[in-house]
């Protein structure tokens, strides 16, 4: 149980284009989903928290107009990187929290984004 | 400001050589300390949650302990398949459900 998937696992895009990453909870309802970014040999940095049906809460320094988050259902959240630039290249990981397993977060396998 | 510091950054062990990883934390009010395992190019895999000083949890060759200032992840008789990066994270009372991660300890277990 508590499986989270991400799609795509890898994506390469050209500078200036937009990329959408999907995060799905496969066997539970995720009331809250989180988006993290991880640079090589660095820790996970929280970008934003999203609750189903409401606007995401972004961490300080994260541009909300650049990283669009939509949590439209209890099993799906999407992160869209708009007008991507090479410095946006990173490993993006989502996690999900189940309503009745209040403290554990279950992570997806991550999406490697490369902007050329 | 909440801080999570893990040491060592990297650790190399011979198969069967037990050791411990450290996670020191500073947080306004601890709501939970989490250990995750992360393999290269993968998302973190949940291992343990500890809530209060004195608490211990075990899973196979791993045992996590918690004090008021730090947590240890003890690895007993490790095997090569235990090689991974081990991440520690804390959740504070004033941070909602968000986790603050340390940089991790990269563990390599050689045969």
Short mmCIF file of C-alpha atoms in Angstrom, two decimals, chain A residues 12-19 66 81-89 113-116:
data_model
loop_
_atom_site.label_atom_id
_atom_site.label_comp_id
_atom_site.label_asym_id
_atom_site.label_seq_id
_atom_site.Cartn_x
_atom_site.Cartn_y
_atom_site.Cartn_z
CA UNK A 12 14.30 16.83 -21.73
CA UNK A 13 12.94 20.12 -22.99
CA UNK A 14 14.23 23.21 -24.71
CA UNK A 15 14.70 26.48 -22.93
CA UNK A 16 11.54 28.57 -22.95
CA UNK A 17 9.09 25.68 -23.15
CA UNK A 18 6.80 24.38 -20.41
CA UNK A 19 6.81 20.93 -18.85
CA UNK A 66 6.94 29.72 -12.70
CA UNK A 81 7.45 24.34 -14.96
CA UNK A 82 6.73 27.31 -17.20
CA UNK A 83 9.27 28.93 -19.50
CA UNK A 84 11.92 26.51 -18.32
CA UNK A 85 15.56 27.51 -18.20
CA UNK A 86 18.70 25.41 -17.77
CA UNK A 87 18.88 26.38 -14.09
CA UNK A 88 15.53 24.63 -13.59
CA UNK A 89 17.19 21.32 -14.44
CA UNK A 113 14.16 17.38 -15.77
CA UNK A 114 16.87 18.53 -18.14
CA UNK A 115 16.47 21.89 -19.87
CA UNK A 116 18.74 22.44 -22.85
#
